[in-house]
Coordinates of C-alpha atoms in Angstrom, one line a residue:
X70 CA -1.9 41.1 6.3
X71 CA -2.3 37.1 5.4
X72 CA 1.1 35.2 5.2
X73 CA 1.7 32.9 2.4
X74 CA 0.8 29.4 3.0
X75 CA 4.0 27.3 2.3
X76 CA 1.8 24.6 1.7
X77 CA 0.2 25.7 -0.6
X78 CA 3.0 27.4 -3.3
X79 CA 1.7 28.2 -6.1
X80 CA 3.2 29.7 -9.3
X81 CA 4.3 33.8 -9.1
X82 CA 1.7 35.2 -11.5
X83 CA 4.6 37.3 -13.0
X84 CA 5.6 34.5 -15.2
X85 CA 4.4 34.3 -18.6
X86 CA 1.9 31.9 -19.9
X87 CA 3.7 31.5 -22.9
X88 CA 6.5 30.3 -21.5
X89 CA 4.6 27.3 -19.7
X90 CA 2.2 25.7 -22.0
X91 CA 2.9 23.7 -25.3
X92 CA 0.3 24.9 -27.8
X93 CA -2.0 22.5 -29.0
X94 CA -5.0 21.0 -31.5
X95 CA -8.6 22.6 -29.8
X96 CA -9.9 21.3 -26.6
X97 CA -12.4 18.8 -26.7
X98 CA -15.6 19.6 -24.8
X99 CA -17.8 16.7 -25.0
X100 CA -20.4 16.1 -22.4
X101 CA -19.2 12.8 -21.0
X102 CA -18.8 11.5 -17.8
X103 CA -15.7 8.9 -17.3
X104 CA -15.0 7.7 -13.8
X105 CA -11.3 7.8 -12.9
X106 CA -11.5 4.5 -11.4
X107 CA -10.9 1.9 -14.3
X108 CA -12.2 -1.7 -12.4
X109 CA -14.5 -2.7 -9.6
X110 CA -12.4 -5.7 -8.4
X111 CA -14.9 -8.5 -6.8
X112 CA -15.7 -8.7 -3.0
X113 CA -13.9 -10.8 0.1
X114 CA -15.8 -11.8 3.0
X115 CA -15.2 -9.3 6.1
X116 CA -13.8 -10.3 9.1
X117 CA -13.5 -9.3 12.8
X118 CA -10.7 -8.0 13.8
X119 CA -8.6 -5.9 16.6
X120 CA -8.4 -2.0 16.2
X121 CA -5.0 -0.5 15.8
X122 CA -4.0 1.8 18.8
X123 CA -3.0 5.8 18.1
X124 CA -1.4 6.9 20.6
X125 CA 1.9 8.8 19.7
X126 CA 1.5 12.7 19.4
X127 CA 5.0 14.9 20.0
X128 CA 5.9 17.9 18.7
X129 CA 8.6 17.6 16.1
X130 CA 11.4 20.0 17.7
X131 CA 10.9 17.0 20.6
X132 CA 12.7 14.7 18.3
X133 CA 16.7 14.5 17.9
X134 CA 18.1 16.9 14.6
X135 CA 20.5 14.1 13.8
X136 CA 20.2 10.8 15.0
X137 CA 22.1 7.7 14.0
X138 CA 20.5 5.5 11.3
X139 CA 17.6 3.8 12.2
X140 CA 17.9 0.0 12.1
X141 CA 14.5 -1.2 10.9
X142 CA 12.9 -4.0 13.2
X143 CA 9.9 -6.3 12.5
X144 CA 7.1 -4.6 14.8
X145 CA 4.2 -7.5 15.8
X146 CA 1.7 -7.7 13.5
X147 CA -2.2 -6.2 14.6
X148 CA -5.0 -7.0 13.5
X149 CA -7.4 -4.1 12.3
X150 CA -11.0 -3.6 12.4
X151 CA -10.8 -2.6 8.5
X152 CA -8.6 -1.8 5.9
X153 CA -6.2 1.1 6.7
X154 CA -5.4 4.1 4.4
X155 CA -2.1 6.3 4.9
X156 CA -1.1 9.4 3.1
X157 CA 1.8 11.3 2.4
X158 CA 3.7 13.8 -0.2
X159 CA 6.6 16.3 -0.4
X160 CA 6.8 19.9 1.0
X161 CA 4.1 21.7 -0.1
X162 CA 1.8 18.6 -1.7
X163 CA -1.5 20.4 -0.1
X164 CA -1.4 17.3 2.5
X165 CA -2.6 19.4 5.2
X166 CA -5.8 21.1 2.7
X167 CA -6.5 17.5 1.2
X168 CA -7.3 16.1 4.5
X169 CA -9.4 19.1 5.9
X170 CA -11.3 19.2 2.8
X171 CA -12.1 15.1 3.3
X172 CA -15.4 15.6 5.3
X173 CA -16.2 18.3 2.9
X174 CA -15.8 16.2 0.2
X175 CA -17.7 13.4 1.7
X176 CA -20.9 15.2 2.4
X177 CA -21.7 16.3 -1.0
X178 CA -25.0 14.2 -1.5
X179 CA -24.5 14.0 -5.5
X180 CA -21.1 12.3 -5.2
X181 CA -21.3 9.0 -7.4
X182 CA -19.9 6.7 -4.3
X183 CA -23.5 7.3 -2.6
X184 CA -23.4 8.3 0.9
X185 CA -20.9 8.6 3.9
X186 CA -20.3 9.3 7.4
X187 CA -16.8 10.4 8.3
X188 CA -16.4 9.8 12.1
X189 CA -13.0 10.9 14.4
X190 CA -11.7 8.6 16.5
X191 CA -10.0 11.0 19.0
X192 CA -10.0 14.6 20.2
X193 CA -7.6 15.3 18.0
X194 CA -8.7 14.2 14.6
X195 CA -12.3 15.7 15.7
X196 CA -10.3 19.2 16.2
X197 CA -8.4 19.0 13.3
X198 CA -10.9 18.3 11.1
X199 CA -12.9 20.6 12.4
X200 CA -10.9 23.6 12.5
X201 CA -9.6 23.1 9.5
X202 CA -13.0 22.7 7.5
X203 CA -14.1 26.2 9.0
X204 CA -10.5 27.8 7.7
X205 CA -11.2 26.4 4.2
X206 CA -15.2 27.1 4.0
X207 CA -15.6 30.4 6.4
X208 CA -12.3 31.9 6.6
X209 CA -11.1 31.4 2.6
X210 CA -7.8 30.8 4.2
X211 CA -5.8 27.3 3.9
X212 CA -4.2 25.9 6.6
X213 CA -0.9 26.4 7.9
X214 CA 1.6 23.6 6.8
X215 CA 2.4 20.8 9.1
X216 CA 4.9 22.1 11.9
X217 CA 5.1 19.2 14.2
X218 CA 4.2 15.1 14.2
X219 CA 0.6 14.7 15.1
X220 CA -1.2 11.7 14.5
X221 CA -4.7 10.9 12.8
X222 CA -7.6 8.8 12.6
X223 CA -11.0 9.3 11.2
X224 CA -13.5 6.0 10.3
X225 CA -15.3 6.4 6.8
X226 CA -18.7 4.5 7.3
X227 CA -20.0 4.9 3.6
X228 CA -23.1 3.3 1.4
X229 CA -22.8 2.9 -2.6
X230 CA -26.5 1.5 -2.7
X231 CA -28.3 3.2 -5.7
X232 CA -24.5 3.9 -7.2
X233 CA -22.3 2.3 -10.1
X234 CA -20.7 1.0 -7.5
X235 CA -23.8 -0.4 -5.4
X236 CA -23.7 -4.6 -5.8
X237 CA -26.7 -7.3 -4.4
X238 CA -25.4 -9.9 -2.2
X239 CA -28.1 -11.8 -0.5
X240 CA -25.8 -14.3 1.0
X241 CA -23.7 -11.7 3.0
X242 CA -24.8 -10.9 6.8
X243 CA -24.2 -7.4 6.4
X244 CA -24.9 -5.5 3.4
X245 CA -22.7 -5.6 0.1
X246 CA -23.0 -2.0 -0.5
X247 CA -21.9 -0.9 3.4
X248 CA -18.3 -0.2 3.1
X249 CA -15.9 1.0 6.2
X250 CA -12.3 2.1 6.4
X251 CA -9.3 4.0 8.7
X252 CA -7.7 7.2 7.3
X253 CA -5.0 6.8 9.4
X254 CA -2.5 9.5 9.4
X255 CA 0.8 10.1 11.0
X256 CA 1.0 13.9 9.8
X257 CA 4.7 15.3 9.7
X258 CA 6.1 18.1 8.1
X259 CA 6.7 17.3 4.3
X260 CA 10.7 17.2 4.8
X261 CA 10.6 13.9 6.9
X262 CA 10.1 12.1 3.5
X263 CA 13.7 13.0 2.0
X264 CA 16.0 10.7 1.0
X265 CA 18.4 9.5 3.4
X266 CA 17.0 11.4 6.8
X267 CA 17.5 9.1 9.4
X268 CA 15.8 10.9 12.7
X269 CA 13.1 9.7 14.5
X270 CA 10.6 11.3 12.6
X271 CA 11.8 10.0 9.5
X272 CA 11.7 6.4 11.1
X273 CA 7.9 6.6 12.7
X274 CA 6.8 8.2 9.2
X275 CA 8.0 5.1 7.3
X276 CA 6.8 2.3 9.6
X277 CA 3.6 3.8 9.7
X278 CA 3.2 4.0 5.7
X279 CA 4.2 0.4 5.6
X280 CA 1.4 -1.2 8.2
X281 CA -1.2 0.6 5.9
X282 CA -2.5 -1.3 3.2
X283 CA -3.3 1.2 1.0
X284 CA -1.5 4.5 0.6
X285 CA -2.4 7.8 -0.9
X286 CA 0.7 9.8 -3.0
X287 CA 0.0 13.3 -3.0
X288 CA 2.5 15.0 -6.3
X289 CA 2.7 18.8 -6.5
X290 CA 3.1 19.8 -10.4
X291 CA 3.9 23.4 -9.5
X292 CA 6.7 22.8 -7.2
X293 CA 8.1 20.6 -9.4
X294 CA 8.3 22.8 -12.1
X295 CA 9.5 25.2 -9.7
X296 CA 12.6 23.4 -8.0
X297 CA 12.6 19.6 -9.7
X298 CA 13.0 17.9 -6.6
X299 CA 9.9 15.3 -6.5
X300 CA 12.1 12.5 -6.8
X301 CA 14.2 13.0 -3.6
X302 CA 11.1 12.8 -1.3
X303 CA 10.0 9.3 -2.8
X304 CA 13.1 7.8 -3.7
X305 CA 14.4 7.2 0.1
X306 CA 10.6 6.6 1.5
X307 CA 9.5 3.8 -1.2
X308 CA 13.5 2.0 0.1
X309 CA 13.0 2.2 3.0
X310 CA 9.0 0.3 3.2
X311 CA 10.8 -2.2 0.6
X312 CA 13.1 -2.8 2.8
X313 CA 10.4 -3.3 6.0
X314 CA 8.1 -5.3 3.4
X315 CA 11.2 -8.0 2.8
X316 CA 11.8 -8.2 6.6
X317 CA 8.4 -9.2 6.9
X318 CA 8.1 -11.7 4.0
X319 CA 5.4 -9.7 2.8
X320 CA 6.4 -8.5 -0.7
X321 CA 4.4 -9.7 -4.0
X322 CA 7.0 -11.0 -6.1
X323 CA 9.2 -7.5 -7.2
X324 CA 6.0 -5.6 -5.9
X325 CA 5.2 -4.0 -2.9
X326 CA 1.3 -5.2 -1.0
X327 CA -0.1 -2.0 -1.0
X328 CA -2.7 -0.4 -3.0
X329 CA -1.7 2.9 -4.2
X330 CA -3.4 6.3 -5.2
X331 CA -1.2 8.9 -7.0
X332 CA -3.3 12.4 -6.7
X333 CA -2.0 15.2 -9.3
X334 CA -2.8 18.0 -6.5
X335 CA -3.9 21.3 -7.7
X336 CA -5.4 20.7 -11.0
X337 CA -7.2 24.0 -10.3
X338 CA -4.9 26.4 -10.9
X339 CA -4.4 27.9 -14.2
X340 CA -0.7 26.3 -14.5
X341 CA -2.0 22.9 -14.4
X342 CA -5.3 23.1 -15.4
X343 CA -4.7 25.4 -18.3
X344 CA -1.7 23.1 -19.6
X345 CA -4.8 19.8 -19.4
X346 CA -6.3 21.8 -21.8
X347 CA -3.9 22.8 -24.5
X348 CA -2.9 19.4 -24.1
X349 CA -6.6 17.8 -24.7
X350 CA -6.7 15.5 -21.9
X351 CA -10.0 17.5 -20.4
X352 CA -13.7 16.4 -21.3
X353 CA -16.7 18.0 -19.7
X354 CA -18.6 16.0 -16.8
X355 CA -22.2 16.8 -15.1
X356 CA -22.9 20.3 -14.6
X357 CA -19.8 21.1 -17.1
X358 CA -17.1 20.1 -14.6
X359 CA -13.8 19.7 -16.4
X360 CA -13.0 16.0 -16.1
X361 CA -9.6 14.2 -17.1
X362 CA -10.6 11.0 -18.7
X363 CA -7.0 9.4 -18.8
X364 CA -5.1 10.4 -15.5
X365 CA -2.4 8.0 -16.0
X366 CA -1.6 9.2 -19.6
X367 CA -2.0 12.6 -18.4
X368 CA 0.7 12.3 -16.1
X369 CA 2.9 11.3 -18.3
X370 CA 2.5 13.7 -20.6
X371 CA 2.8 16.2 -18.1
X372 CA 6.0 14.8 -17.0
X373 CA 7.9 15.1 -20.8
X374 CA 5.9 18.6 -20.8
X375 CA 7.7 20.0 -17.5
X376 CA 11.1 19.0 -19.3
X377 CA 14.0 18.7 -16.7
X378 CA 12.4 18.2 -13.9
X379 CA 12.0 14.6 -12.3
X380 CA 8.7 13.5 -12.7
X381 CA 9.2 10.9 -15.4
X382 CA 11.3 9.3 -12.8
X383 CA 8.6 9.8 -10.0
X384 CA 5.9 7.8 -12.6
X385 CA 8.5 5.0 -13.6
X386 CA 9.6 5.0 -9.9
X387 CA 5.8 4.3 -8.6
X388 CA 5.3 1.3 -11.6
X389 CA 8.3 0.1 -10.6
X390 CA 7.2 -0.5 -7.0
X391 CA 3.5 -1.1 -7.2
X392 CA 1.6 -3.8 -9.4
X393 CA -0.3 -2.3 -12.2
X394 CA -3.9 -3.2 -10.8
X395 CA -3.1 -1.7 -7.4
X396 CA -2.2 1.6 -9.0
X397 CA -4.6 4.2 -9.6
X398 CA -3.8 7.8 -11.4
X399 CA -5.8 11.0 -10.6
X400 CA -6.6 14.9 -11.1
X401 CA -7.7 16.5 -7.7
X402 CA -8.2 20.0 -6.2
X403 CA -9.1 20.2 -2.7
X404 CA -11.0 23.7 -3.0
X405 CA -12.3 22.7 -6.4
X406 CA -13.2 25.1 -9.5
X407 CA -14.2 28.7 -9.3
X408 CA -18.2 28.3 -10.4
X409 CA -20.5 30.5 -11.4
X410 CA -24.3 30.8 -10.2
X411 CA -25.8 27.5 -10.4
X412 CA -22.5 25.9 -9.8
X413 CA -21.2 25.5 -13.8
X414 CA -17.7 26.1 -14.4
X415 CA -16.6 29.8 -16.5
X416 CA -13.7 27.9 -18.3
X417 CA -12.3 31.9 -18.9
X418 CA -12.5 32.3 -15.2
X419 CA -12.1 29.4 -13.7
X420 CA -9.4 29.5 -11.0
X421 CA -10.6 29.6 -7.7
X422 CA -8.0 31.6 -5.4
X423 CA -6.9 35.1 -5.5
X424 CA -3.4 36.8 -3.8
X425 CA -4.5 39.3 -1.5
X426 CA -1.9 40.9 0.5
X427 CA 0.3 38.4 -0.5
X428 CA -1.4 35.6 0.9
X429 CA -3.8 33.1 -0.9
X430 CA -7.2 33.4 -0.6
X431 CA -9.8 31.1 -1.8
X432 CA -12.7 33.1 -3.9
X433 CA -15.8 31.1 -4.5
X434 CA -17.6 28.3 -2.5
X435 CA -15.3 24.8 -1.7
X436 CA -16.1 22.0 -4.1
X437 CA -13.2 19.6 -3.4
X438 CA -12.3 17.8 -7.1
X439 CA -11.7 14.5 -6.5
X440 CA -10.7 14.1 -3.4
X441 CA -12.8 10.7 -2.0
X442 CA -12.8 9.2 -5.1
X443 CA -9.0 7.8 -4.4
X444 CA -10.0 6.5 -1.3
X445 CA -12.8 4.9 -2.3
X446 CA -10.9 3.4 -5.2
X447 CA -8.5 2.2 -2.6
X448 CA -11.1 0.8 -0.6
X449 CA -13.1 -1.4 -3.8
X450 CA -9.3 -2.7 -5.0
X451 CA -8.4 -4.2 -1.4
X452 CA -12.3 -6.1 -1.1
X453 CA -10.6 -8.8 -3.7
X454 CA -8.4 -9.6 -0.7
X455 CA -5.1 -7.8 -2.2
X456 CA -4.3 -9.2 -5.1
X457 CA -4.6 -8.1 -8.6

C-alpha cells in the first residue's frame, strides 16, 4: 500500500466543487503564447570569482529541540564563481518534487530558454537528483518530504542562442548567450521556516537564504485553503534576512538585495487549475498548454477568492520586502498536465495524479510547468548587476 506523501497534500476529493470555485464569464482560449517573464534587464560584465564551500550535512534530530535564540552575526563575505539561487517554502510547498523535477525540466529541448546542462557538485546533489528523477518518471511516486537538513548544489551551464532571450555581443570574451548559475540549497524540513523558531536549524536555514542573491518562494494554494497558515512560515524568515541584510549594510533603501521568484505550486490540480479557469486568467500556449498570462494578478485574485485565509498578507508581505523589478510571479507544476497522445492537453481530463491506495500516484508522462523558467528569470534580472 503507497503512504500519502505529506509533501504533497492535496485537496480530499470528497469536497464539493461547488463549494470551491466562484462562477464566472467563459474561459478564454486563444492561441497565444505570453512569457511569464515581463523584462530582459541588460547585461554586466562577468567576473572571476571564489566558489562557495558546501560542506554542512546533519541529520535534523542531531540538532537541539529548543535552543536559546540565535544572535545573528555578520559571517565574512565569499566571493562566488556565479550568481547563487536559494529556495524555500512552507510544509508541504512540493520543495522536495520542484527540485527533482529541475533536470527534467531542463532537458526538454523545445523549452524557450534554449539549451542546458545541469551538473552536481557533490555526491550528494548527484544522488538526490538522481533518485528522485527515477521516483517521479519510473516509479509515478513523489518523494518523501524532507526529514533531515541536507545540503545542495547543482551548476546550471545553459545557452539561449536561437532564443527570445539569445543577445550578440561581439565585444564580450565569452559568449552573451552562455549563462551559468548555483542552485544552492540547504534543504530542511518545511517547519524550520516558522515564525519565531530559534534552533539551529532555524538559524543555518536563514543565513543561508540571505548569502543568496536570488531566492525562489515556493506558495502552496491547497494547504492554504486547507489550514490558512502561509503567513507564519514567511513572516519570521523575511525578519529575520532583514535583519542579517541591515547588519551587513546591504539593504536597498526599505528593500531587501535579492531577486525573488514566487512559484504558485500545483497549478495542476483541479482545485487550482480549475478555479484559473472560472476565473479567466488561462490562455492556450503551443501544443494547447494552458498558460497564465498575468501571474501576478492571478495571485491576487486568488488570494480574495480563498477568503480568510492569509495570502493577501503573504502578496503584500513579499511587495513589501522586495523591489518591484526584482519580483517575479508564476504558475508551476512540477509533474505538469495530464496529455493526451501527441502531448495536447484534454482540458475535461486534465489532472495528472490519481489516489490509489491512498497514496498519490502520478498518471501520465512528467512535463514539469514552469519550473526553470523562474530560475532563469532570476538569473537575466541579476546580469544588470542587482539593481532595478
Amino acid at each position: 500500500m503507497t503512504e500519502k506523501d505529506p509533501d504533497e497534500t492535496r485537496f480530499p476529493p470528497s469536497l464539493s466543487s461547488a463549494d470551491r470555485f466562484r462562477e464566472a464569464g467563459p474561459v478564454p482560449m486563444e492561441h497565444l503564447w505570453r512569457s511569464e517573464i515581463r523584462a530582459v534587464p541588460v547585461e554586466q560584465d562577468e567576473r572571476t570569482e571564489k566558489p562557495d564551500q558546501h560542506g554542512e550535512a546533519e541529520e535534523a534530530e542531531n540538532e537541539p529541540a529548543h535552543a536559546a535564540p540565535v544572535e545573528f552575526a555578520p559571517a565574512p563575505q565569499t566571493r562566488e564563481v556565479s550568481p547563487r539561487i536559494g529556495v524555500w517554502g512552507s510544509p508541504a510547498s512540493g520543495k522536495t518534487t520542484f527540485l527533482g523535477a529541475l533536470r527534467l525540466a531542463a532537458l526538454d529541448p523545445a523549452g524557450p530558454f534554449g539549451r542546458w546542462q545541469v551538473v552536481p557538485s557533490d555526491d550528494v546533489s548527484e544522488r538526490f537528483l538522481v533518485e528522485t528523477a527515477r521516483k517521479l518518471a519510473i516509479d509515478k511516486v513523489f518523494p518523501p518530504a524532507t526529514q533531515a537538513v541536507r545540503p545542495y548544489a547543482w551548476r546550471f551551464r545553459g545557452d539561449l542562442s536561437g532564443t527570445a532571450f539569445g543577445r550578440r555581443r561581439l565585444w564580450r570574451r565569452r559568449p552573451a548567450n552562455r549563462l551559468e548559475f548555483e542552485l544552492s540549497v540547504l534543504d530542511v524540513p518545511g517547519g524550520a521556516y516558522e515564525d519565531l523558531r530559534s534552533d539551529g536549524i532555524a538559524a543555518r536555514s536563514i543565513d543561508h537564504l540571505a548569502r543568496a542573491q536570488g531566492l525562489v518562494y515556493l506558495f502552496d494554494p491547497l494547504r492554504e485553503a486547507q489550514d490558512s497558515d502561509s503567513f507564519a512560515y514567511l513572516n519570521g524568515t523575511l525578519t529575520r534576512i532583514t535583519r542579517l541584510c541591515m547588519q551587513e549594510n546591504r539593504l536597498d533603501g526599505p528593500y531587501l538585495p535579492h531577486h525573488l521568484a514566487v512559484c504558485l505550486t500545483k497549478f495542476d490540480d483541479p482545485e487550482v487549475f480549475d478555479r484559473a479557469r472560472r476565473g479567466g486568467w488561462t490562455d492556450l500556449g503551443p501544443n494547447g498548454v494552458p498558460v497564465v498570462s498575468d501571474p501576478a494578478g492571478f495571485f491576487d485574485w486568488l488570494a480574495d477568492d480563498l477568503h480568510g485565509s492569509t495570502m493577501r498578507l503573504v502578496g503584500q508581505t513579499l511587495r513589501a520586502n522586495f523591489h518591484p523589478a526584482r519580483l517575479h510571479f508564476f504558475t508551476t507544476s512540477a509533474i505538469g498536465f495530464g496529455t493526451m497522445p501527441g502531448g495536447s492537453i484534454d482540458l475535461r481530463r486534465f489532472g495528472n495524479v490519481n489516489v490509489v491506495d491512498g497514496g498519490y500516484r502520478i498518471v501520465g508522462p512528467l512535463r514539469p510547468y514552469n519550473v526553470m523558467d523562474p530560475l532563469v528569470a532570476l538569473l537575466l534580472g541579476m546580469r544588470n548587476g542587482g539593481r532595478p
